[in-house]
Amino acid sequence: MSGLIIKGNTCDWEIICGLEIHCQIISKSKIFSGASTHYGADVNENVSFVDAGMPGMLPVLNEECVRQAVKTGLGLNAKINKHSVFSRKNYFYADLPQGYQITQFEHPLVGEGFVKIDLEDGSNKSIGIERIHIEQDTGKSIHDISPTKTFIDFNRAGVGLMEIVTKPDFRSPDEAGAFLRKLRTIVRYLGTCDGNMDEGSMRCDASVSVRPVGSNELRPRAEIKNVNSVKFVMQAIEFEAKRQVEIYESGGEIEQQTRLFDQNTGETRFMRSKEFAHDYRYFPEPDLLPLDLSDEFIAEIKSGLVELPDAKQERFVKEMGLTPYDASVLTEDRETAEWFEKAAKGHDAKKVANWMMGDFFAMLNEKKISLAESPISPENLGALVELITSDVINGKTAKDVFAIMVETGNTPEKIVEEKGLKQVTDTGAIEKIIDDIIASNPDNVAAYKGGKVNLMGWFVGQVMKASHGKANPGVVNSILKQKLD
Ligand code: MN
């Protein structure tokens, strides 16, 4: 059970939460114009007459944006609607030069689907997707340049958005957090959105209401707008749910409203009483034909889909023998999964996973570098594991070799050869070392034979030391046992 129950004086309360996520579509040009979507361009550099809402300009649908949204729908196990319709959503705002937004209303491009989320206690849950529609983004108002004026940058106006709407399936902030992370992983795998919440390319609204545990009613909800990190979404849901419970417990009522999350205080505050769909006077967009997709168009996108994280995770468990936990960590992003597969190719996959999630990730963290900047190539990590499994070096020497690989970028074979680190499996050589140690430590030999069997560890240590760490520990153990017992 991952639901969060809030204790009240009159009863226990549960959270009902749904999310709406605006994802900026990765495409070279905007959804209804040829202007560039390049992030970080100079102010108002990428604005065509269409984006600026000039009279008489006509929008032309960018097929690539449709392709990307269909791909995303397929990635969320959703139904693709072959027939969808663009609508005008009318409202006035300074960063919306047309005075309306072209979006989809009654007939969205993508229908119902689902996403599997993995929770910390090892359980999983399916979250329903209600719909995905495509629409244009607004410009950006900048309030902090002048104390008396607001400046507007229209570079973002007309960038394609996918609005992903979930069912009200979340019962706790943790579930919402797990969903956002999973969604981000999926769109990144698909290459349809870069998922960077801090840059605003993925923005989340959360609808929150509460009800007594056991009831089926749906009470008025508060919608918290544009929260820009997973952590903040979780904080906002928790704060808002507790706020509503307090009001109900003290005899008050909640009205449908829109609220803002203040990341400095962790609180939500009133923005406006919530508008309803009829306030926007939606009507079919007269400048665009309905969108009709062929079966071939959808089939072609389907056949080009990459392997998604759930499928990859399952394959890592079934075919490579990884634990579900290890598989989930290694499939969290595509680069990591591909790096791992390259490293594991032809080697003991489980051992490679251990090395990668242990010493290797620790090294990246310590150096504050990304996977792409790693001084160790995947092939070389695989080769290092191979040297261990084929008994060329032991685990202890492998740690030293790993450190030299980080410093030099050399292959482990070269390092082992140059430094003479091959482990000694030659029983004759090891036997000779053992004989010397037994001969020069008669007291400990007597003590061992007298019952102090944990001295075995001391003997092993002496042999390893005398062999400069190169003796095969298995061979050392078995010869020592033979000689002492
Ligand atoms: Mn929207």
Tab-separated table of C-alpha atoms in Angstrom, residues 4-462:
chain	number	residue	atom	x	y	z
A	4	LEU	CA	-1.017	8.325	2.166
A	5	ILE	CA	-3.715	8.440	4.835
A	6	ILE	CA	-4.154	11.736	6.663
A	7	LYS	CA	-5.523	11.308	10.193
A	8	GLY	CA	-8.274	13.695	11.195
A	9	ASN	CA	-10.362	14.071	14.323
A	10	THR	CA	-13.612	13.154	12.552
A	11	CYS	CA	-12.222	10.493	10.201
A	12	ASP	CA	-9.238	9.359	8.139
A	13	TRP	CA	-8.742	11.082	4.772
A	14	GLU	CA	-7.283	9.924	1.493
A	15	ILE	CA	-5.807	11.927	-1.379
A	16	ILE	CA	-7.291	11.940	-4.880
A	17	CYS	CA	-4.834	13.423	-7.333
A	18	GLY	CA	-4.459	13.633	-11.091
A	19	LEU	CA	-1.678	15.268	-13.093
A	20	GLU	CA	-1.530	17.274	-16.298
A	21	ILE	CA	1.906	17.505	-17.793
A	22	HIS	CA	2.864	19.881	-20.575
A	23	CYS	CA	5.805	18.422	-22.484
A	24	GLN	CA	7.635	20.478	-25.093
A	25	ILE	CA	7.919	18.408	-28.235
A	26	ILE	CA	11.408	17.899	-29.622
A	27	SER	CA	11.201	19.218	-33.201
A	28	LYS	CA	13.361	21.551	-35.266
A	29	SER	CA	10.542	23.986	-35.965
A	30	LYS	CA	7.378	25.112	-34.217
A	31	ILE	CA	4.049	23.315	-34.442
A	32	PHE	CA	2.321	25.766	-36.844
A	33	SER	CA	5.223	27.747	-38.329
A	34	GLY	CA	8.708	27.244	-39.736
A	35	ALA	CA	10.437	29.247	-36.970
A	36	SER	CA	13.206	27.492	-35.061
A	37	THR	CA	12.597	26.019	-31.598
A	38	HIS	CA	16.258	26.421	-30.584
A	39	TYR	CA	16.476	27.018	-26.827
A	40	GLY	CA	18.757	29.835	-25.701
A	41	ALA	CA	18.472	31.938	-28.875
A	42	ASP	CA	18.513	35.730	-28.539
A	43	VAL	CA	15.253	37.308	-27.362
A	44	ASN	CA	12.498	37.347	-30.021
A	45	GLU	CA	14.875	35.904	-32.613
A	46	ASN	CA	12.737	32.867	-33.494
A	47	VAL	CA	9.371	34.496	-34.134
A	48	SER	CA	7.524	34.190	-37.432
A	49	PHE	CA	4.461	36.255	-38.361
A	50	VAL	CA	2.313	33.242	-37.459
A	51	ASP	CA	3.815	33.023	-33.958
A	52	ALA	CA	3.372	36.776	-33.494
A	53	GLY	CA	-0.342	36.450	-34.322
A	54	MET	CA	-0.216	38.859	-37.270
A	55	PRO	CA	-3.582	39.305	-39.027
A	56	GLY	CA	-4.096	37.078	-42.044
A	57	MET	CA	-1.336	34.594	-41.221
A	58	LEU	CA	-2.314	30.945	-41.512
A	59	PRO	CA	-0.986	28.080	-39.385
A	60	VAL	CA	0.459	25.033	-41.164
A	61	LEU	CA	0.678	21.846	-39.112
A	62	ASN	CA	4.209	20.471	-38.622
A	63	GLU	CA	4.015	16.725	-39.341
A	64	GLU	CA	7.024	16.024	-37.144
A	65	CYS	CA	5.128	17.234	-34.059
A	66	VAL	CA	2.278	14.823	-34.864
A	67	ARG	CA	4.770	11.998	-35.327
A	68	GLN	CA	6.370	12.754	-31.949
A	69	ALA	CA	3.027	12.857	-30.139
A	70	VAL	CA	1.914	9.565	-31.723
A	71	LYS	CA	5.227	8.024	-30.681
A	72	THR	CA	4.659	9.248	-27.123
A	73	GLY	CA	1.122	7.836	-27.144
A	74	LEU	CA	2.427	4.441	-28.215
A	75	GLY	CA	5.095	4.640	-25.495
A	76	LEU	CA	2.318	5.190	-22.930
A	77	ASN	CA	0.365	2.158	-24.195
A	78	ALA	CA	-2.356	4.474	-25.457
A	79	LYS	CA	-4.950	4.405	-28.207
A	80	ILE	CA	-4.066	6.609	-31.176
A	81	ASN	CA	-7.110	8.412	-32.544
A	82	LYS	CA	-6.962	8.383	-36.324
A	83	HIS	CA	-9.300	11.371	-36.401
A	84	SER	CA	-8.621	14.423	-34.227
A	85	VAL	CA	-9.650	18.068	-34.371
A	86	PHE	CA	-7.949	21.357	-33.492
A	87	SER	CA	-9.864	23.868	-31.389
A	88	ARG	CA	-9.501	27.479	-30.385
A	89	LYS	CA	-9.238	28.149	-26.682
A	90	ASN	CA	-9.987	31.839	-26.240
A	91	TYR	CA	-8.418	33.886	-23.496
A	92	PHE	CA	-6.444	37.085	-23.290
A	93	TYR	CA	-2.944	37.173	-21.965
A	94	ALA	CA	0.027	39.382	-22.867
A	95	ASP	CA	2.219	36.424	-23.870
A	96	LEU	CA	-0.496	35.006	-26.159
A	97	PRO	CA	-0.446	37.346	-29.175
A	98	GLN	CA	-3.286	35.644	-31.085
A	99	GLY	CA	-5.701	36.095	-28.194
A	100	TYR	CA	-6.379	32.365	-28.377
A	101	GLN	CA	-4.440	29.120	-28.192
A	102	ILE	CA	-4.726	26.458	-30.877
A	103	THR	CA	-5.213	23.205	-29.005
A	104	GLN	CA	-7.389	20.091	-29.141
A	105	PHE	CA	-10.519	19.732	-27.051
A	106	GLU	CA	-13.245	17.190	-27.784
A	107	HIS	CA	-11.192	15.068	-30.170
A	108	PRO	CA	-7.607	14.664	-28.946
A	109	LEU	CA	-4.878	12.911	-30.934
A	110	VAL	CA	-4.270	10.258	-28.263
A	111	GLY	CA	-6.819	8.492	-26.050
A	112	GLU	CA	-6.570	6.234	-23.019
A	113	GLY	CA	-3.393	4.431	-21.989
A	114	PHE	CA	-1.422	3.470	-18.895
A	115	VAL	CA	2.003	3.701	-17.288
A	116	LYS	CA	3.449	1.208	-14.816
A	117	ILE	CA	5.182	2.854	-11.870
A	118	ASP	CA	7.639	1.170	-9.505
A	119	LEU	CA	7.304	2.100	-5.857
A	120	GLU	CA	10.011	2.082	-3.219
A	121	ASP	CA	8.578	-0.901	-1.352
A	122	GLY	CA	9.098	-2.994	-4.505
A	123	SER	CA	5.428	-3.001	-5.515
A	124	ASN	CA	4.101	-1.462	-8.711
A	125	LYS	CA	0.931	0.243	-9.800
A	126	SER	CA	-0.701	1.105	-13.100
A	127	ILE	CA	-1.590	4.771	-13.620
A	128	GLY	CA	-4.263	5.528	-16.204
A	129	ILE	CA	-3.643	8.020	-18.985
A	130	GLU	CA	-6.819	9.918	-19.931
A	131	ARG	CA	-5.587	11.586	-23.118
A	132	ILE	CA	-2.792	13.447	-24.876
A	133	HIS	CA	-3.559	16.449	-27.025
A	134	ILE	CA	-1.220	18.700	-28.965
A	135	GLU	CA	-1.217	22.489	-28.808
A	136	GLN	CA	0.973	25.579	-29.104
A	137	ASP	CA	3.028	27.025	-26.263
A	138	THR	CA	2.774	30.673	-25.192
A	139	GLY	CA	5.527	33.289	-25.052
A	140	LYS	CA	7.303	34.151	-21.845
A	141	SER	CA	6.616	37.194	-19.687
A	142	ILE	CA	9.698	38.555	-17.941
A	143	HIS	CA	8.909	40.548	-14.833
A	144	ASP	CA	12.333	41.072	-13.311
A	145	ILE	CA	14.099	43.359	-15.809
A	146	SER	CA	12.255	46.552	-14.888
A	147	PRO	CA	10.302	47.443	-11.735
A	148	THR	CA	7.526	49.092	-13.758
A	149	LYS	CA	7.377	47.102	-17.018
A	150	THR	CA	6.888	43.517	-18.136
A	151	PHE	CA	8.973	42.327	-21.077
A	152	ILE	CA	7.902	39.576	-23.434
A	153	ASP	CA	9.984	37.012	-25.296
A	154	PHE	CA	8.000	35.259	-28.045
A	155	ASN	CA	10.656	32.650	-28.889
A	156	ARG	CA	8.591	30.023	-27.080
A	157	ALA	CA	5.297	31.120	-28.661
A	158	GLY	CA	4.164	28.355	-31.012
A	159	VAL	CA	6.556	25.650	-29.820
A	160	GLY	CA	4.693	22.312	-29.938
A	161	LEU	CA	3.364	20.903	-26.680
A	162	MET	CA	1.924	17.543	-25.745
A	163	GLU	CA	-0.481	17.869	-22.835
A	164	ILE	CA	-0.566	14.524	-21.062
A	165	VAL	CA	-3.555	14.125	-18.752
A	166	THR	CA	-3.705	11.275	-16.239
A	167	LYS	CA	-6.705	9.759	-14.514
A	168	PRO	CA	-7.114	10.760	-10.837
A	169	ASP	CA	-5.211	7.622	-9.820
A	170	PHE	CA	-2.624	9.008	-7.411
A	171	ARG	CA	-3.205	8.353	-3.714
A	172	SER	CA	0.054	9.799	-2.406
A	173	PRO	CA	2.811	12.280	-3.270
A	174	ASP	CA	5.194	9.303	-3.690
A	175	GLU	CA	3.057	7.816	-6.453
A	176	ALA	CA	2.975	11.149	-8.285
A	177	GLY	CA	6.752	11.449	-7.956
A	178	ALA	CA	7.308	7.911	-9.257
A	179	PHE	CA	5.020	8.642	-12.211
A	180	LEU	CA	6.805	11.857	-13.183
A	181	ARG	CA	10.183	10.140	-13.052
A	182	LYS	CA	8.865	7.255	-15.138
A	183	LEU	CA	7.235	9.581	-17.670
A	184	ARG	CA	10.474	11.534	-17.970
A	185	THR	CA	12.388	8.289	-18.536
A	186	ILE	CA	9.938	7.213	-21.249
A	187	VAL	CA	9.901	10.499	-23.225
A	188	ARG	CA	13.679	10.609	-23.049
A	189	TYR	CA	13.936	7.039	-24.359
A	190	LEU	CA	11.559	7.996	-27.161
A	191	GLY	CA	13.381	11.254	-27.892
A	192	THR	CA	10.072	13.151	-27.951
A	193	CYS	CA	10.758	15.577	-25.052
A	194	ASP	CA	13.993	16.305	-23.191
A	195	GLY	CA	12.140	16.134	-19.847
A	196	ASN	CA	14.086	18.996	-18.247
A	197	MET	CA	11.654	20.337	-15.664
A	198	ASP	CA	14.032	23.054	-14.484
A	199	GLU	CA	14.205	24.509	-18.008
A	200	GLY	CA	10.421	24.350	-18.315
A	201	SER	CA	10.317	21.767	-21.092
A	202	MET	CA	8.210	19.559	-18.807
A	203	ARG	CA	5.731	21.417	-16.554
A	204	CYS	CA	3.289	19.808	-14.179
A	205	ASP	CA	-0.147	20.842	-12.868
A	206	ALA	CA	-1.592	18.770	-10.021
A	207	SER	CA	-5.299	18.501	-9.218
A	208	VAL	CA	-5.802	17.618	-5.572
A	209	SER	CA	-8.865	16.778	-3.527
A	210	VAL	CA	-9.416	14.691	-0.404
A	211	ARG	CA	-12.247	12.486	0.829
A	212	PRO	CA	-13.005	10.296	3.847
A	213	VAL	CA	-11.409	6.862	3.441
A	214	GLY	CA	-14.010	4.423	2.181
A	215	SER	CA	-16.250	6.963	0.442
A	216	ASN	CA	-16.502	7.155	-3.338
A	217	GLU	CA	-17.397	10.810	-3.649
A	218	LEU	CA	-15.337	13.301	-5.624
A	219	ARG	CA	-15.056	16.612	-3.820
A	220	PRO	CA	-14.057	19.958	-5.394
A	221	ARG	CA	-10.388	20.062	-6.268
A	222	ALA	CA	-7.648	22.617	-6.264
A	223	GLU	CA	-5.404	22.775	-9.304
A	224	ILE	CA	-1.818	23.709	-8.553
A	225	LYS	CA	-0.204	25.260	-11.630
A	226	ASN	CA	3.196	24.913	-13.292
A	227	VAL	CA	5.298	23.201	-10.683
A	228	ASN	CA	8.816	22.730	-11.996
A	229	SER	CA	10.454	19.830	-10.185
A	230	VAL	CA	9.432	16.348	-9.071
A	231	LYS	CA	10.231	17.215	-5.472
A	232	PHE	CA	8.078	20.363	-5.564
A	233	VAL	CA	5.130	18.481	-7.090
A	234	MET	CA	5.296	16.012	-4.208
A	235	GLN	CA	5.546	18.811	-1.625
A	236	ALA	CA	2.677	20.720	-3.218
A	237	ILE	CA	0.340	17.701	-3.186
A	238	GLU	CA	1.092	16.924	0.444
A	239	PHE	CA	0.680	20.513	1.603
A	240	GLU	CA	-2.538	21.007	-0.352
A	241	ALA	CA	-4.123	17.752	0.870
A	242	LYS	CA	-3.385	18.612	4.494
A	243	ARG	CA	-4.717	22.146	4.003
A	244	GLN	CA	-8.002	20.789	2.656
A	245	VAL	CA	-8.339	18.258	5.479
A	246	GLU	CA	-7.878	21.035	8.041
A	247	ILE	CA	-10.630	23.086	6.392
A	248	TYR	CA	-13.073	20.161	6.277
A	249	GLU	CA	-12.240	19.180	9.845
A	250	SER	CA	-13.063	22.680	11.043
A	251	GLY	CA	-16.413	22.629	9.252
A	252	GLY	CA	-15.414	24.598	6.131
A	253	GLU	CA	-15.875	23.882	2.431
A	254	ILE	CA	-13.459	23.777	-0.524
A	255	GLU	CA	-14.289	25.531	-3.781
A	256	GLN	CA	-12.795	24.633	-7.123
A	257	GLN	CA	-9.836	26.951	-7.585
A	258	THR	CA	-6.408	27.434	-9.108
A	259	ARG	CA	-3.448	27.768	-6.761
A	260	LEU	CA	0.255	28.512	-6.990
A	261	PHE	CA	3.052	26.620	-5.274
A	262	ASP	CA	5.619	28.765	-3.476
A	263	GLN	CA	8.888	26.860	-3.544
A	264	ASN	CA	10.404	29.041	-0.824
A	265	THR	CA	7.743	28.271	1.791
A	266	GLY	CA	6.547	24.893	0.493
A	267	GLU	CA	2.964	26.218	0.569
A	268	THR	CA	0.236	26.615	-2.036
A	269	ARG	CA	-1.686	29.870	-2.246
A	270	PHE	CA	-4.834	31.095	-3.938
A	271	MET	CA	-4.394	32.385	-7.516
A	272	ARG	CA	-7.898	32.547	-8.976
A	273	SER	CA	-11.188	30.756	-8.718
A	274	LYS	CA	-11.008	28.016	-11.281
A	275	GLU	CA	-12.358	28.734	-14.712
A	276	PHE	CA	-14.519	26.088	-16.380
A	277	ALA	CA	-14.249	24.848	-19.936
A	278	HIS	CA	-17.148	27.050	-21.107
A	279	ASP	CA	-15.215	30.155	-20.011
A	280	TYR	CA	-12.805	29.523	-22.893
A	281	ARG	CA	-15.483	29.485	-25.615
A	282	TYR	CA	-13.826	26.556	-27.389
A	283	PHE	CA	-14.771	26.120	-31.038
A	284	PRO	CA	-13.244	24.161	-33.927
A	285	GLU	CA	-10.180	25.964	-35.336
A	286	PRO	CA	-11.323	27.359	-38.716
A	287	ASP	CA	-7.773	27.714	-40.079
A	288	LEU	CA	-6.890	24.021	-39.781
A	289	LEU	CA	-8.506	20.899	-41.208
A	290	PRO	CA	-9.232	17.984	-38.892
A	291	LEU	CA	-6.236	15.681	-38.596
A	292	ASP	CA	-6.760	12.278	-40.210
A	293	LEU	CA	-4.021	9.681	-39.893
A	294	SER	CA	-3.589	6.608	-42.070
A	295	ASP	CA	-2.949	3.146	-40.656
A	296	GLU	CA	0.384	3.147	-42.504
A	297	PHE	CA	1.489	6.368	-40.791
A	298	ILE	CA	0.825	4.878	-37.343
A	299	ALA	CA	2.288	1.481	-38.246
A	300	GLU	CA	5.487	3.081	-39.508
A	301	ILE	CA	5.978	4.936	-36.204
A	302	LYS	CA	5.204	1.783	-34.256
A	303	SER	CA	7.792	-0.237	-36.151
A	304	GLY	CA	10.460	2.383	-35.454
A	305	LEU	CA	9.898	2.438	-31.673
A	306	VAL	CA	12.918	1.830	-29.460
A	307	GLU	CA	12.832	-0.785	-26.736
A	308	LEU	CA	11.181	0.951	-23.761
A	309	PRO	CA	12.355	0.808	-20.124
A	310	ASP	CA	9.772	-1.773	-18.968
A	311	ALA	CA	10.681	-4.194	-21.763
A	312	LYS	CA	14.379	-3.619	-21.223
A	313	GLN	CA	14.057	-4.186	-17.486
A	314	GLU	CA	12.230	-7.457	-18.071
A	315	ARG	CA	14.870	-8.619	-20.545
A	316	PHE	CA	17.715	-7.764	-18.163
A	317	VAL	CA	16.047	-9.908	-15.497
A	318	LYS	CA	15.074	-12.835	-17.720
A	319	GLU	CA	18.004	-13.080	-20.088
A	320	MET	CA	20.871	-11.585	-18.128
A	321	GLY	CA	20.022	-12.806	-14.629
A	322	LEU	CA	19.841	-9.369	-12.973
A	323	THR	CA	17.667	-8.691	-9.927
A	324	PRO	CA	14.588	-6.527	-10.667
A	325	TYR	CA	16.108	-3.734	-8.579
A	326	ASP	CA	19.434	-3.742	-10.460
A	327	ALA	CA	17.562	-3.886	-13.756
A	328	SER	CA	15.426	-0.887	-12.804
A	329	VAL	CA	18.477	1.197	-11.869
A	330	LEU	CA	20.334	0.286	-15.059
A	331	THR	CA	17.363	1.053	-17.326
A	332	GLU	CA	16.508	4.413	-15.765
A	333	ASP	CA	18.015	6.168	-18.737
A	334	ARG	CA	18.849	4.913	-22.176
A	335	GLU	CA	22.540	5.861	-22.121
A	336	THR	CA	23.136	3.897	-18.910
A	337	ALA	CA	21.278	0.859	-20.251
A	338	GLU	CA	23.202	0.917	-23.525
A	339	TRP	CA	26.525	1.407	-21.731
A	340	PHE	CA	25.763	-1.564	-19.497
A	341	GLU	CA	24.810	-3.787	-22.423
A	342	LYS	CA	28.055	-2.953	-24.193
A	343	ALA	CA	30.052	-3.698	-21.034
A	344	ALA	CA	28.209	-6.957	-20.314
A	345	LYS	CA	28.452	-8.297	-23.850
A	346	GLY	CA	30.168	-11.709	-23.695
A	347	HIS	CA	30.874	-11.443	-19.955
A	348	ASP	CA	29.208	-12.304	-16.648
A	349	ALA	CA	26.350	-9.749	-16.773
A	350	LYS	CA	25.575	-9.930	-13.068
A	351	LYS	CA	29.189	-9.238	-12.126
A	352	VAL	CA	29.363	-6.381	-14.640
A	353	ALA	CA	26.176	-4.910	-13.099
A	354	ASN	CA	27.729	-5.126	-9.621
A	355	TRP	CA	30.883	-3.364	-10.735
A	356	MET	CA	28.946	-0.731	-12.602
A	357	MET	CA	26.559	0.057	-9.736
A	358	GLY	CA	29.365	-0.108	-7.175
A	359	ASP	CA	32.887	1.162	-7.917
A	360	PHE	CA	32.024	2.585	-11.326
A	361	PHE	CA	29.068	4.829	-10.337
A	362	ALA	CA	30.954	5.851	-7.181
A	363	MET	CA	33.855	6.969	-9.388
A	364	LEU	CA	31.557	9.034	-11.662
A	365	ASN	CA	29.970	10.648	-8.582
A	366	GLU	CA	33.261	11.420	-6.984
A	367	LYS	CA	34.640	12.991	-10.155
A	368	LYS	CA	31.275	14.705	-10.839
A	369	ILE	CA	31.338	13.522	-14.442
A	370	SER	CA	28.735	11.986	-16.733
A	371	LEU	CA	28.761	8.531	-18.236
A	372	ALA	CA	29.884	9.988	-21.562
A	373	GLU	CA	32.957	11.502	-19.882
A	374	SER	CA	34.002	8.273	-18.157
A	375	PRO	CA	37.720	7.482	-18.483
A	376	ILE	CA	36.764	3.786	-18.564
A	377	SER	CA	35.066	2.481	-21.700
A	378	PRO	CA	32.316	-0.130	-21.417
A	379	GLU	CA	34.515	-2.631	-23.264
A	380	ASN	CA	37.285	-2.133	-20.680
A	381	LEU	CA	34.961	-2.621	-17.701
A	382	GLY	CA	33.764	-5.850	-19.337
A	383	ALA	CA	37.394	-6.911	-19.876
A	384	LEU	CA	38.195	-6.239	-16.212
A	385	VAL	CA	35.334	-8.479	-15.095
A	386	GLU	CA	36.554	-11.142	-17.541
A	387	LEU	CA	40.026	-11.097	-15.920
A	388	ILE	CA	38.359	-11.814	-12.570
A	389	THR	CA	36.011	-14.552	-13.771
A	390	SER	CA	38.813	-16.304	-15.644
A	391	ASP	CA	41.016	-16.194	-12.507
A	392	VAL	CA	43.733	-14.045	-14.091
A	393	ILE	CA	43.475	-11.555	-11.207
A	394	ASN	CA	41.685	-11.736	-7.901
A	395	GLY	CA	39.039	-9.307	-6.620
A	396	LYS	CA	41.485	-7.315	-4.544
A	397	THR	CA	43.913	-6.778	-7.417
A	398	ALA	CA	40.938	-5.833	-9.611
A	399	LYS	CA	40.266	-2.823	-7.385
A	400	ASP	CA	43.849	-1.647	-7.923
A	401	VAL	CA	43.613	-2.244	-11.664
A	402	PHE	CA	40.317	-0.306	-11.720
A	403	ALA	CA	42.009	2.686	-10.042
A	404	ILE	CA	44.811	2.644	-12.638
A	405	MET	CA	42.223	2.379	-15.447
A	406	VAL	CA	40.575	5.556	-14.128
A	407	GLU	CA	43.932	7.356	-14.094
A	408	THR	CA	45.287	6.162	-17.441
A	409	GLY	CA	42.346	4.960	-19.508
A	410	ASN	CA	44.444	1.890	-20.383
A	411	THR	CA	42.981	-1.557	-20.938
A	412	PRO	CA	43.039	-3.827	-17.877
A	413	GLU	CA	45.062	-6.447	-19.810
A	414	LYS	CA	47.808	-3.920	-20.473
A	415	ILE	CA	47.875	-2.779	-16.840
A	416	VAL	CA	48.014	-6.354	-15.499
A	417	GLU	CA	50.818	-7.213	-17.964
A	418	GLU	CA	52.915	-4.099	-17.313
A	419	LYS	CA	52.600	-4.190	-13.528
A	420	GLY	CA	52.954	-7.983	-13.317
A	421	LEU	CA	49.652	-8.332	-11.452
A	422	LYS	CA	48.621	-11.756	-12.712
A	423	GLN	CA	47.542	-13.813	-9.802
A	424	VAL	CA	49.682	-16.766	-8.863
A	425	THR	CA	47.726	-19.972	-9.358
A	426	ASP	CA	50.894	-22.042	-9.618
A	427	THR	CA	50.455	-24.348	-6.606
A	428	GLY	CA	54.192	-25.003	-6.347
A	429	ALA	CA	54.994	-21.315	-5.861
A	430	ILE	CA	52.179	-20.834	-3.348
A	431	GLU	CA	53.171	-23.994	-1.487
A	432	LYS	CA	56.675	-22.671	-1.080
A	433	ILE	CA	55.429	-19.401	0.453
A	434	ILE	CA	53.148	-21.347	2.792
A	435	ASP	CA	55.955	-23.639	3.920
A	436	ASP	CA	58.108	-20.604	4.757
A	437	ILE	CA	55.327	-19.009	6.799
A	438	ILE	CA	54.567	-22.218	8.685
A	439	ALA	CA	58.260	-22.731	9.440
A	440	SER	CA	58.766	-19.212	10.805
A	441	ASN	CA	55.573	-19.098	12.932
A	442	PRO	CA	55.581	-22.249	15.062
A	443	ASP	CA	53.634	-20.537	17.903
A	444	ASN	CA	50.644	-19.682	15.700
A	445	VAL	CA	50.735	-23.134	14.103
A	446	ALA	CA	50.540	-24.711	17.558
A	447	ALA	CA	47.736	-22.354	18.607
A	448	TYR	CA	45.765	-23.180	15.449
A	449	LYS	CA	46.165	-26.898	15.986
A	450	GLY	CA	45.163	-26.335	19.634
A	451	GLY	CA	41.759	-25.034	18.505
A	452	LYS	CA	42.184	-21.356	17.569
A	453	VAL	CA	40.806	-22.001	14.090
A	454	ASN	CA	40.144	-18.356	13.332
A	455	LEU	CA	43.915	-17.963	12.974
A	456	MET	CA	43.266	-19.279	9.449
A	457	GLY	CA	42.492	-15.709	8.418
A	458	TRP	CA	45.840	-14.550	9.739
A	459	PHE	CA	47.686	-17.263	7.747
A	460	VAL	CA	45.829	-16.340	4.565
A	461	GLY	CA	46.726	-12.697	5.158
A	462	GLN	CA	50.413	-13.546	5.548
